[in-house]
Coordinates of C-alpha atoms in Angstrom, one line a residue:
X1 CA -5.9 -25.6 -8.8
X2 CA -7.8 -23.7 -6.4
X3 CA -9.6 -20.6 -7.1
X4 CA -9.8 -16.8 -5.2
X5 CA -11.8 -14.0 -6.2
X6 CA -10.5 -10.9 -6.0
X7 CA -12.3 -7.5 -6.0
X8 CA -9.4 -4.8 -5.6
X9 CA -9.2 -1.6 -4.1
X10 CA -9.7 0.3 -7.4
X11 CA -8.1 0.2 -11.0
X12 CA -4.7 1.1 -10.6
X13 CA -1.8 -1.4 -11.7
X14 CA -0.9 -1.3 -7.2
X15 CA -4.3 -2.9 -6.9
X16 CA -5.5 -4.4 -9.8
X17 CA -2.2 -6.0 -11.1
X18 CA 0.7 -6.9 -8.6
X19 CA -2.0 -9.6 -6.5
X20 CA -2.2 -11.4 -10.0
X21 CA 1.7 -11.1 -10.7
X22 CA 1.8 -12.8 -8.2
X23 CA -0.6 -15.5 -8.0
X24 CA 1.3 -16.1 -11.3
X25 CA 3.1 -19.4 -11.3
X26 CA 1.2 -20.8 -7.9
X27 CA -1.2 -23.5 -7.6
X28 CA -3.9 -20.8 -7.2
X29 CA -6.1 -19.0 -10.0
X30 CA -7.0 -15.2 -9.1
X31 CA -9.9 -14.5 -10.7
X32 CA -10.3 -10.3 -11.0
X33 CA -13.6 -8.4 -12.5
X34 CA -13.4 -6.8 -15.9
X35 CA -11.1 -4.1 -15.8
X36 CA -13.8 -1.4 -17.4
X37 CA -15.9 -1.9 -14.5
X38 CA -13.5 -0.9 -11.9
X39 CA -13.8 2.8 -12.5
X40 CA -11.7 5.3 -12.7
X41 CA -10.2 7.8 -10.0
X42 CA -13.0 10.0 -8.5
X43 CA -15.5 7.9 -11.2
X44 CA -16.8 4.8 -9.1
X45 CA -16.9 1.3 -10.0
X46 CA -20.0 -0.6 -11.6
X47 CA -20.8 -1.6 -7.9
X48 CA -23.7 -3.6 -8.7
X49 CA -22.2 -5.3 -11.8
X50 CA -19.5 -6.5 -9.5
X51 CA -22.2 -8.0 -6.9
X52 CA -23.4 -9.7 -9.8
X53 CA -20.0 -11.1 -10.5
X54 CA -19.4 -12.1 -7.8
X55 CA -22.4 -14.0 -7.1
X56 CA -22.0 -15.4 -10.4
X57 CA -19.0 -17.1 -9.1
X58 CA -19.0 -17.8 -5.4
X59 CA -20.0 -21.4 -5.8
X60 CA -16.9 -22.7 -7.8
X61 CA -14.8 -20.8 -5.9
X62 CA -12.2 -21.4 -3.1
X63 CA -11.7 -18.1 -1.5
X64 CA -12.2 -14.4 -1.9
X65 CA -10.5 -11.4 -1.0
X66 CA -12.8 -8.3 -1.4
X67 CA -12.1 -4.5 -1.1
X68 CA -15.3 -3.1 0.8
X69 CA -14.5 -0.5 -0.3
X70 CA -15.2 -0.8 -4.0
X71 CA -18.1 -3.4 -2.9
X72 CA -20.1 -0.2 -1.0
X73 CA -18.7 3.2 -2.3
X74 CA -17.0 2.0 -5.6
X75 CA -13.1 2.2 -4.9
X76 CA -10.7 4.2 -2.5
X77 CA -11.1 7.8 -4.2
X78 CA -15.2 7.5 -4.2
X79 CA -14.8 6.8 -0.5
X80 CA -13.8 10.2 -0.1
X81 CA -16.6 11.7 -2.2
X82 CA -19.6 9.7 -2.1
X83 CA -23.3 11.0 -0.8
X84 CA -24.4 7.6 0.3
X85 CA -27.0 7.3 3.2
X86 CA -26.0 4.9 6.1
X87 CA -29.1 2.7 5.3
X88 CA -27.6 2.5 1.4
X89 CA -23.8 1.4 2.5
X90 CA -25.4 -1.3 4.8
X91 CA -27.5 -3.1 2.1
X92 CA -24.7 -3.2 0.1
X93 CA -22.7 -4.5 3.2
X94 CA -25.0 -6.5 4.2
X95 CA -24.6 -8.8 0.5
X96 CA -21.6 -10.5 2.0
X97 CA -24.3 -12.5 3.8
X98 CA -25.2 -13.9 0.4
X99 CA -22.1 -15.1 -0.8
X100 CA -21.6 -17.4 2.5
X101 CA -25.4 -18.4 2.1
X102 CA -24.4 -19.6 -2.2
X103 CA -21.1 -21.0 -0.8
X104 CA -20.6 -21.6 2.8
X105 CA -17.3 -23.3 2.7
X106 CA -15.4 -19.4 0.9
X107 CA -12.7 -18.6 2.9
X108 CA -13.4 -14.7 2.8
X109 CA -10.7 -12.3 3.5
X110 CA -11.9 -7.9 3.8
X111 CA -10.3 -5.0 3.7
X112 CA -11.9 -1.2 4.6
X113 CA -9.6 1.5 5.0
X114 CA -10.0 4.2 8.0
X115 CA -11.0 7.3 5.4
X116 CA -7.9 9.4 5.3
X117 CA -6.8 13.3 6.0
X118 CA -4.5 14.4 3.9
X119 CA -2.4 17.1 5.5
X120 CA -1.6 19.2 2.4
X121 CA -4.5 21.4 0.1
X122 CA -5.2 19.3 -2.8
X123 CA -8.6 18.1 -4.7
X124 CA -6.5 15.9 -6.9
X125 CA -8.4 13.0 -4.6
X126 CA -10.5 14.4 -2.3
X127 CA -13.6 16.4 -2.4
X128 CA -13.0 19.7 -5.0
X129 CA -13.0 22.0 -2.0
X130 CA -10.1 20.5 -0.4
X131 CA -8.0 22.1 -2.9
X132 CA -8.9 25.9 -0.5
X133 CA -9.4 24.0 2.8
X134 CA -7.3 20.6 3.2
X135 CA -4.8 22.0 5.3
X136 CA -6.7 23.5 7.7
X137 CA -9.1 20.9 7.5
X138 CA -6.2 18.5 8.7
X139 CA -5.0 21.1 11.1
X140 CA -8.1 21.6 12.9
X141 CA -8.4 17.5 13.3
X142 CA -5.3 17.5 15.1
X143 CA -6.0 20.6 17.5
X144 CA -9.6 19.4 18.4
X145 CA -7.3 15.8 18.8
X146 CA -4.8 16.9 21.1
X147 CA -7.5 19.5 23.6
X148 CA -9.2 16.4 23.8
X149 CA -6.2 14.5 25.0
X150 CA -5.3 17.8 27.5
X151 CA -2.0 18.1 25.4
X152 CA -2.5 21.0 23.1
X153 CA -0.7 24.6 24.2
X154 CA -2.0 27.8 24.4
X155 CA -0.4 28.3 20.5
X156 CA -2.8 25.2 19.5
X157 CA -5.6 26.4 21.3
X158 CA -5.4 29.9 20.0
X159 CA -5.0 28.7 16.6
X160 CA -7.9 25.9 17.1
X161 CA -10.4 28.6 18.0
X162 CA -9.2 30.8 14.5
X163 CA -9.8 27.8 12.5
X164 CA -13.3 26.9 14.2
X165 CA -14.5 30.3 12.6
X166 CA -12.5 30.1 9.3
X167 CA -13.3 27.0 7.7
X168 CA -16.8 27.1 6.1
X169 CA -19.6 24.9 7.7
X170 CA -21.0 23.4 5.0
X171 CA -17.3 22.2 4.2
X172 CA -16.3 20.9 7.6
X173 CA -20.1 19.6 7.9
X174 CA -19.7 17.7 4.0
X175 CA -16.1 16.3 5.3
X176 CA -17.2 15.0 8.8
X177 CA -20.8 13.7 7.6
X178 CA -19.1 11.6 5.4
X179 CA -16.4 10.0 7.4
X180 CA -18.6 9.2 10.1
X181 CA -21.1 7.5 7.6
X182 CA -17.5 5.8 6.9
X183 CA -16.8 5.1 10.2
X184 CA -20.4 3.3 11.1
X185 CA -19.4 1.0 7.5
X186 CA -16.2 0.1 9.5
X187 CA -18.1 -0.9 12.6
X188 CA -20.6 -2.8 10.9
X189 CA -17.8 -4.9 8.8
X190 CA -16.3 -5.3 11.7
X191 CA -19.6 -7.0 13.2
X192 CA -19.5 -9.8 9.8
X193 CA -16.3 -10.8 11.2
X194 CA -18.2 -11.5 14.7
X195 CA -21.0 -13.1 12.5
X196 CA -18.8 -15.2 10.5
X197 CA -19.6 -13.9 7.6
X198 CA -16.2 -12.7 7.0
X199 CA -13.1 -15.1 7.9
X200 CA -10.3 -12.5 8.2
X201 CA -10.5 -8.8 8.0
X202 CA -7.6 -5.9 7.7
X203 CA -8.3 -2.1 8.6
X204 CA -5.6 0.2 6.6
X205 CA -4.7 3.3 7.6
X206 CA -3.9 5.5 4.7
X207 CA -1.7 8.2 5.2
X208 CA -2.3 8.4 8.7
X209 CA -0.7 10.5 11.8
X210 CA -0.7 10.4 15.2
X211 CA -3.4 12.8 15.7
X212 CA -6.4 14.3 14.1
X213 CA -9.6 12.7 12.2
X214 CA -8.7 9.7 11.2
X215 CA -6.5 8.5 14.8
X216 CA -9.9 9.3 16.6
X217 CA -11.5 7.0 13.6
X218 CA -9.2 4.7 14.4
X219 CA -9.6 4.6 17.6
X220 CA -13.1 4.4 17.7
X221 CA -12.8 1.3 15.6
X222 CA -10.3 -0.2 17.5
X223 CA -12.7 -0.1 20.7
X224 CA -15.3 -1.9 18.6
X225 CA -13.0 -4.8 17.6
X226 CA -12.0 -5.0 20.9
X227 CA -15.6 -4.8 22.4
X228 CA -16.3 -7.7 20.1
X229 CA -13.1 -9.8 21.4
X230 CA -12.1 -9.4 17.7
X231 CA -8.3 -8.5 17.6
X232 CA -7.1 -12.1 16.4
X233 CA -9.5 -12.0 13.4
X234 CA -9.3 -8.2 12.7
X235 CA -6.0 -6.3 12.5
X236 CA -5.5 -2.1 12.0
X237 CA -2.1 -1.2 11.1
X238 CA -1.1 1.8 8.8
X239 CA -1.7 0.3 4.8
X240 CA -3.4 0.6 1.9
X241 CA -2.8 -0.4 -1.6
X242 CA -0.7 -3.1 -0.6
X243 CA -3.3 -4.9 1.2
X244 CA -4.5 -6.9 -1.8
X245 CA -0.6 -8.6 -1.9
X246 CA -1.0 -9.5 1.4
X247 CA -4.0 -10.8 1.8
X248 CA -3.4 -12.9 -1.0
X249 CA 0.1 -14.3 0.8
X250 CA -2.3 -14.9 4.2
X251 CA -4.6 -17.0 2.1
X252 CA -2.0 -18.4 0.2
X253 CA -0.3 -19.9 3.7
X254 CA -3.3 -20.8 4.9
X255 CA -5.0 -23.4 2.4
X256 CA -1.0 -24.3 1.9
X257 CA -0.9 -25.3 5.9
X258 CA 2.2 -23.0 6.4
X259 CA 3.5 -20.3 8.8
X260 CA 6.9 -19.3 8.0
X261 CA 9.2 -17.3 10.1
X262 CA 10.6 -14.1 9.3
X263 CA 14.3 -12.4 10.3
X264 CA 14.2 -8.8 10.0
X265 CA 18.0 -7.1 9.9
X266 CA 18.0 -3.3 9.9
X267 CA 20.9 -0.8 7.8
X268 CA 20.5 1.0 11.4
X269 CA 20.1 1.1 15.0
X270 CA 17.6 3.6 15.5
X271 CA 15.7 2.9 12.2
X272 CA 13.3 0.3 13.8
X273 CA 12.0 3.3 16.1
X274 CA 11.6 6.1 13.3
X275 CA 7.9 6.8 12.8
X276 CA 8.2 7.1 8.7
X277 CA 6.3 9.4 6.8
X278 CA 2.6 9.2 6.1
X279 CA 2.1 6.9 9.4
X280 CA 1.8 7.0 13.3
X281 CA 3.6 4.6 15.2
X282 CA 7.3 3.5 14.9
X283 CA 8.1 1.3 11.8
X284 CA 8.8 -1.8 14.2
X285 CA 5.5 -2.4 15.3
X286 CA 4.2 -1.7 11.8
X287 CA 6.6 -4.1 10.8
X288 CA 5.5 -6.6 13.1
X289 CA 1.8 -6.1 11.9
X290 CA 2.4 -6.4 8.3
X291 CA 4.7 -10.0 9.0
X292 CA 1.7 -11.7 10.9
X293 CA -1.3 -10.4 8.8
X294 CA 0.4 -12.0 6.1
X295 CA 0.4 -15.5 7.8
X296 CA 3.6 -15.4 9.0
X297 CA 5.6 -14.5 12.3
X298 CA 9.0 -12.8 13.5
X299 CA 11.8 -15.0 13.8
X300 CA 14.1 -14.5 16.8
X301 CA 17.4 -15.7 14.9
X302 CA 18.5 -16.4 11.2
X303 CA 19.2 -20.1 12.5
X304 CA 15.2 -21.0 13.1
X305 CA 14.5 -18.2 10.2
X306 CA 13.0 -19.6 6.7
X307 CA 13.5 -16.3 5.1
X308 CA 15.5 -13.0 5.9
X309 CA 14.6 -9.8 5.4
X310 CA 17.0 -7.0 5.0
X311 CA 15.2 -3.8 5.8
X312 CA 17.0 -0.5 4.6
X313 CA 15.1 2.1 7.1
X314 CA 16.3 6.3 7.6
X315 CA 19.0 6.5 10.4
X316 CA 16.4 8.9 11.8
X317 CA 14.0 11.2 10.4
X318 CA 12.7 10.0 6.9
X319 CA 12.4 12.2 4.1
X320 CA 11.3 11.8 0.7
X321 CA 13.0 9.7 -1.8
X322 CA 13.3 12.8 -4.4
X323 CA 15.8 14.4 -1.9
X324 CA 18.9 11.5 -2.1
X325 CA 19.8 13.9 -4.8
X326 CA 19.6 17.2 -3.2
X327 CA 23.7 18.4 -2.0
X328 CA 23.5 18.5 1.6
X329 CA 24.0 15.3 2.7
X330 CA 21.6 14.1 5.9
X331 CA 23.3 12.4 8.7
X332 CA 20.7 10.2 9.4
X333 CA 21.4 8.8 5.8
X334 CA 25.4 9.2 5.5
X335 CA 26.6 8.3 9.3
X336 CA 24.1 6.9 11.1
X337 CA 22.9 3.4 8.7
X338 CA 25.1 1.0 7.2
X339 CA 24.2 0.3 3.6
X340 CA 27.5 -1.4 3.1
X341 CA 26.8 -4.1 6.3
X342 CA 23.1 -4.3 5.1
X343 CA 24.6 -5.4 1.3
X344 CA 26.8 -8.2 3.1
X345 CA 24.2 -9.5 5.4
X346 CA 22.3 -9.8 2.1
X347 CA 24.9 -11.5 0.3
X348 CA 25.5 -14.1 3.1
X349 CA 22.0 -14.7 3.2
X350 CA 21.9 -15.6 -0.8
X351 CA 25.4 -17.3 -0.7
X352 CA 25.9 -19.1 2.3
X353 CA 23.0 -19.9 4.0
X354 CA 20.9 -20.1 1.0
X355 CA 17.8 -18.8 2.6
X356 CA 15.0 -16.6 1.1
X357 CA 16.4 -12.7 1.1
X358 CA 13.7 -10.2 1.2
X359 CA 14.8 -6.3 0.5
X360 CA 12.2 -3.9 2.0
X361 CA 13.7 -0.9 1.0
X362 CA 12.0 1.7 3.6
X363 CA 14.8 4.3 3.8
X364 CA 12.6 6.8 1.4
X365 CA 9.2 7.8 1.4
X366 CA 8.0 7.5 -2.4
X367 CA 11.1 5.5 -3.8
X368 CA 13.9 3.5 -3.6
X369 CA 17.2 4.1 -2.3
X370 CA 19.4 4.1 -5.6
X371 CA 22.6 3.7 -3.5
X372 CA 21.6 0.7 -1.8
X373 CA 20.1 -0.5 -5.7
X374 CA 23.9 -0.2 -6.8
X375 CA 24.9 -2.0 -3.8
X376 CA 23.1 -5.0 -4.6
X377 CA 24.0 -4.5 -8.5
X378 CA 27.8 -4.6 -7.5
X379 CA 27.4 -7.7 -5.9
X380 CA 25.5 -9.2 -8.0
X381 CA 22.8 -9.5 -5.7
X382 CA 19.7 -8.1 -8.1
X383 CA 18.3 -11.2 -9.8
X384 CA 18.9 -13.4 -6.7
X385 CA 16.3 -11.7 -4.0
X386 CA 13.4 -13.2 -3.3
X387 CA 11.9 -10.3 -3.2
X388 CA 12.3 -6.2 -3.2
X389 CA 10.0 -3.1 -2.7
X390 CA 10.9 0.4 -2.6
X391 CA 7.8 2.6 -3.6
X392 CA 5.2 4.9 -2.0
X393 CA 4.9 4.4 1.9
X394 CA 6.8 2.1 4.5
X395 CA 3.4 0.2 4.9
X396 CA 2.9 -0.5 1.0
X397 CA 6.6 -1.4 0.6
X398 CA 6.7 -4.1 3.4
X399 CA 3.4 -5.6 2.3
X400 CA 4.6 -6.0 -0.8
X401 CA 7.8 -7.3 -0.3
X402 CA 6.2 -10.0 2.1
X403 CA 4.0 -11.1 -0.3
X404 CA 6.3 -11.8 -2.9
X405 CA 8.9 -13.4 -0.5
X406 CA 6.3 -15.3 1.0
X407 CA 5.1 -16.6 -2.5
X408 CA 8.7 -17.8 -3.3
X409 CA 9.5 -19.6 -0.2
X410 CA 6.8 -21.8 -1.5
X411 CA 7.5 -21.7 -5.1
X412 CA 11.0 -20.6 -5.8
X413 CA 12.3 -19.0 -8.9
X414 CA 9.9 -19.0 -11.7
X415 CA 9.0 -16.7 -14.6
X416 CA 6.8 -14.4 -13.2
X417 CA 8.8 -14.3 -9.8
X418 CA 11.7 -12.5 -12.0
X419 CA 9.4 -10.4 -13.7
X420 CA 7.6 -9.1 -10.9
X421 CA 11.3 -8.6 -9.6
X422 CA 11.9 -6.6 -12.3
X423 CA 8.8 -4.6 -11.6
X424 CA 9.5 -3.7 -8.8
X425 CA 13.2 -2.5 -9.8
X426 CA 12.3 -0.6 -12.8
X427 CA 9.4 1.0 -10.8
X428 CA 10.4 1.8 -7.5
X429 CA 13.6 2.6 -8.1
X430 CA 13.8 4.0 -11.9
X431 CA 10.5 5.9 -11.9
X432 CA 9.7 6.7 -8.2
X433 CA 13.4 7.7 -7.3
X434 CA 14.9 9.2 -10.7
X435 CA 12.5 9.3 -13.9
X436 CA 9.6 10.9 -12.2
X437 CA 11.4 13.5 -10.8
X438 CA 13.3 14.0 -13.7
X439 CA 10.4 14.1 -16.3
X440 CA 8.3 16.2 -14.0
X441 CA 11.2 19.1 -14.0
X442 CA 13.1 18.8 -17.0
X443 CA 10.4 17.9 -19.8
X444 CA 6.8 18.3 -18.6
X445 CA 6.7 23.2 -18.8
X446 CA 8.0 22.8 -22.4
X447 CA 5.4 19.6 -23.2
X448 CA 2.8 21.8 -21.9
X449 CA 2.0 19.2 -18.7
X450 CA 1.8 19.7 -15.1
X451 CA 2.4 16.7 -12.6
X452 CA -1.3 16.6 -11.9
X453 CA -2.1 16.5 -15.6
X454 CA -0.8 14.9 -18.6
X455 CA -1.5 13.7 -22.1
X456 CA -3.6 10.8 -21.3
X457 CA -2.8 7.0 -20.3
X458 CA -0.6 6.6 -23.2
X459 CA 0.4 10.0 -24.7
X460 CA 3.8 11.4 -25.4
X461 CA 5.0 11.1 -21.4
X462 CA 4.2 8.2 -21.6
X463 CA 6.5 7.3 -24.6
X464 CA 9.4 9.4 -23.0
X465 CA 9.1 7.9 -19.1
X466 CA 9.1 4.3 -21.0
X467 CA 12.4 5.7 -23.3
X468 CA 14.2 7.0 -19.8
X469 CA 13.1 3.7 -17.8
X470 CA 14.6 1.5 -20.4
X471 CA 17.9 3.5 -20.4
X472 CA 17.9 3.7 -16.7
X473 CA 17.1 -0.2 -16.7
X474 CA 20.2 -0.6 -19.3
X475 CA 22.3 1.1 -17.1
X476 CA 21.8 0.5 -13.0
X477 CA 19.7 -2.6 -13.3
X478 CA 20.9 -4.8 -16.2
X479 CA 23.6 -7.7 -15.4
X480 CA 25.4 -9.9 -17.5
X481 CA 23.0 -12.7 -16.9
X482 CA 19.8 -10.5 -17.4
X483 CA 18.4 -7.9 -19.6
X484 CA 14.6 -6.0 -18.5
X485 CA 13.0 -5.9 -21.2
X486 CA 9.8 -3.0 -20.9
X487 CA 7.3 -3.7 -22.9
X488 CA 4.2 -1.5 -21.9
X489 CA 4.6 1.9 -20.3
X490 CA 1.3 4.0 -19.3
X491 CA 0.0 6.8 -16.7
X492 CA -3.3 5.1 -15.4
X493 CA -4.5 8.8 -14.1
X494 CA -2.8 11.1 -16.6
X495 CA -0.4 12.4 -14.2
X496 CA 2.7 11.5 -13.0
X497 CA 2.6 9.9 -9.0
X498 CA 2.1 6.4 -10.6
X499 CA 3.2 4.5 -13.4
X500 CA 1.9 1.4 -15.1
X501 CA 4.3 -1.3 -16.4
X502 CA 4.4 -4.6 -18.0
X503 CA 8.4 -5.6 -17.7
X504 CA 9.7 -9.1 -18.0
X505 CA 13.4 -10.5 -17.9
X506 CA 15.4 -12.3 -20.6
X507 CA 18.2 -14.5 -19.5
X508 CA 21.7 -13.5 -21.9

């Protein structure tokens, strides 16, 4: 059994967890760090405890995928807040050095995100003063962006020049001091790749948009990787906490000898072109970048496919998954997709030409599609897929519905395949598109919470989301040859945008 390190992103169940529910059942052993140094939130990890681990166990060990990250500023939230010098980030950078010099034969897979800008006012997970300035921060980015470019109006201008003057200095100089400290860690990881120190590196872009801070951090990036004739060893697509899955697929592929090829089908027409929430380019080509940075590639038929994916995308604009329930229907959900094609496709996948059928369930921003979910229930499709995602962005649904799908191709059906299937059911559709909203509105004033702020990790929301997700499990998940069974519920930042599980499935 081979063995891969694995330093995530931070502490959350997205990071932490779903690479080893994975890994669970393969021929490969992911070994994580102790949970307790991993941090928490805006509290940075142990980062020189985890140096020590992993130098501790480079030399036994096959591969290693590593979150710089946590390795320099102690996870994805510290990123954001951190007062490190240049000179400090690159020593810590610079250690990579040392686990190719203990054990030159580790396969080494990186991630470093491109620092995000949120474009809302909140300090929830950025520095305390974006709670006053985040908009405009965000706002200014993009003006500054597009005069660059010679596209902004005399509208943008005008309201450029009021923002120049509004938002403090020492804010705007705070927020742009540190991303381009972040930027110069970027570039130099980039150079490790050139060095090769590191084998195979990814760039997320979280929450990104087509202009502002981060697409001129991007591109600044991009021209280094291309300076270095890099692009077939480092990749920049819009991601995050999904990267983790899919490096772990890449790697998995790779010492396996495998590429396998990949059939998208769409619900629409137009849905391959909608640029979805939270990113900047049409969900095709992000599509296309999540498929090969997984160590696979696009398929141009199902006949030469090994697995299919069914990809539920918006018939145009996307909108948040919270809104399926809202009266007025929107057209580019009710006439212009086909959930009911997309649910046959599926089923002839499964049934008769028994291939691998991946559900990337894109439609929503932030949670599934419960229409399609019944869809599949009705035809009894649920328990069969080799994979499904519905949660948070189009970029973390995909990776994580490769990654799973990818995993089974080579291993089928086992234990923790269903369970993670089940995950993935309870959470993106039971908590991200009905109990969240649900608890948040109906419960939460008369509990005394806010959606920002609960009663801890595992406090009385916690009891009650576990109560409604078992009920909503009973009811739109359940079959007649499986029951989810949830056996840990818990809110790993004491608020409500994420959820922890442990689920698993018994067979009636």
């Amino acid at each position: 059994m081979r063995t891969i390190l694995y330093v995530p992103l931070d502490e959350r169940p997205c990071n932490f967890d779903f690479p080893a529910d994975l890994a669970a059942g393969t021929d490969f052993r992911l070994v994580r760090p102790e949970l307790e140094a991993m941090g928490r939130k805006k509290s940075p990890a142990d980062v020189e405890r985890l140096w020590a681990w992993l130098f501790e166990r480079a030399a036994e060990a096959d591969g290693a995928i590593v979150s710089l990250d946590t390795l320099v500023y102690g996870g994805i939230v510290p990123s954001r807040l951190h007062l490190l010098s240049p000179e400090q980030c690159r020593e810590r950078l610079d250690r990579l050095r040392q686990l190719k010099q203990i054990n030159p034969k580790l396969r080494l897979y990186a991630f470093n995100l491109i620092m995000r800008c949120p474009s809302y006012s909140s300090g929830d997970e950025e520095p305390d003063y974006y709670e006053a300035w985040g908009k405009d921060i965000f706002r200014r980015g993009v003006f500054r962006h597009r005069a660059e470019l010679g596209l902004a109006d005399e509208k943008e201008l005008a309201e450029l020049k009021r923002l120049d003057t509004a938002i403090p200095d020492v804010v705007w100089q705070d927020y742009t001091e540190r991303r381009d400290v972040n930027l110069q860690v970027n570039r130099w990881a980039v150079e490790l790749v050139k060095e090769r120190i590191v084998d195979f590196m990814i760039v997320p872009q979280d929450d990104s948009a087509p202009f502002g801070l981060t697409a001129v951090d991007q591109q600044r990036v991009r021209e280094h990787i291309r300076s270095l004739s890099l692009q077939l060893q480092v990749y920049m697509y819009p991601g995050a906490d999904e990267v983790g899955c899919t490096l772990l697929a890449r790697m998995i592929n790779g010492f396996m000898g495998v590429r396998p090829l990949i059939y998208p089908h769409f619900s629409s027409v137009q849905g391959p072109f909608v640029t979805p929430l939270y990113e900047d380019r049409m969900l095709y080509e992000t599509l296309k970048c999540h498929i090969v940075a997984a160590g696979a590639m696009m398929a141009s038929s199902v006949g030469e496919a090994d697995l299919i994916l069914c990809v539920n995308t918006p018939g145009e604009q996307m909108i948040e998954a919270w809104e399926q329930a809202l009266p007025n229907p929107n057209r580019g959900y009710t006439v212009l997709r086909n959930l009911v094609e997309l649910t046959e496709m599926a089923h002839e996948v499964v049934h008769r030409w028994k291939k691998p059928c991946l559900v990337a369930d894109v439609a929503y921003a932030n949670g599934s599609d419960l229409e399609l979910l019944g869809l599949l229930r009705q035809k009894g499709l649920l328990f069969r897929l080799a994979a499904y995602a519905g949660w948070n962005t189009n970029g973390n649904t995909l990776g994580t519905c490769l990654a799973q799908g990818l995993i089974y191709y080579l291993y089928g059906d086992t234990p923790g395949h269903r369970d993670f299937l089940a995950l993935r059911l309870v959470e993106d559709a039971g908590y991200c598109a009905s109990v969240r909203q649900q608890v948040t509105q109906s419960c939460l004033p008369s509990m005394g919470h806010t959606y920002f702020s609960v009663d801890g990790e595992r406090g009385a929301v916690a009891d009650l989301v576990k109560r409604e997700l078992q009920q909503f499990a009973r009811e739109q998940i359940d079959d007649e040859g499986h029951r989810v069974v949830i056996d840990d519920c818990r809110m790993p930042w004491s608020r409500m945008f994420e959820v922890g599980l442990r689920v698993r499935v018994e067979r009636r």
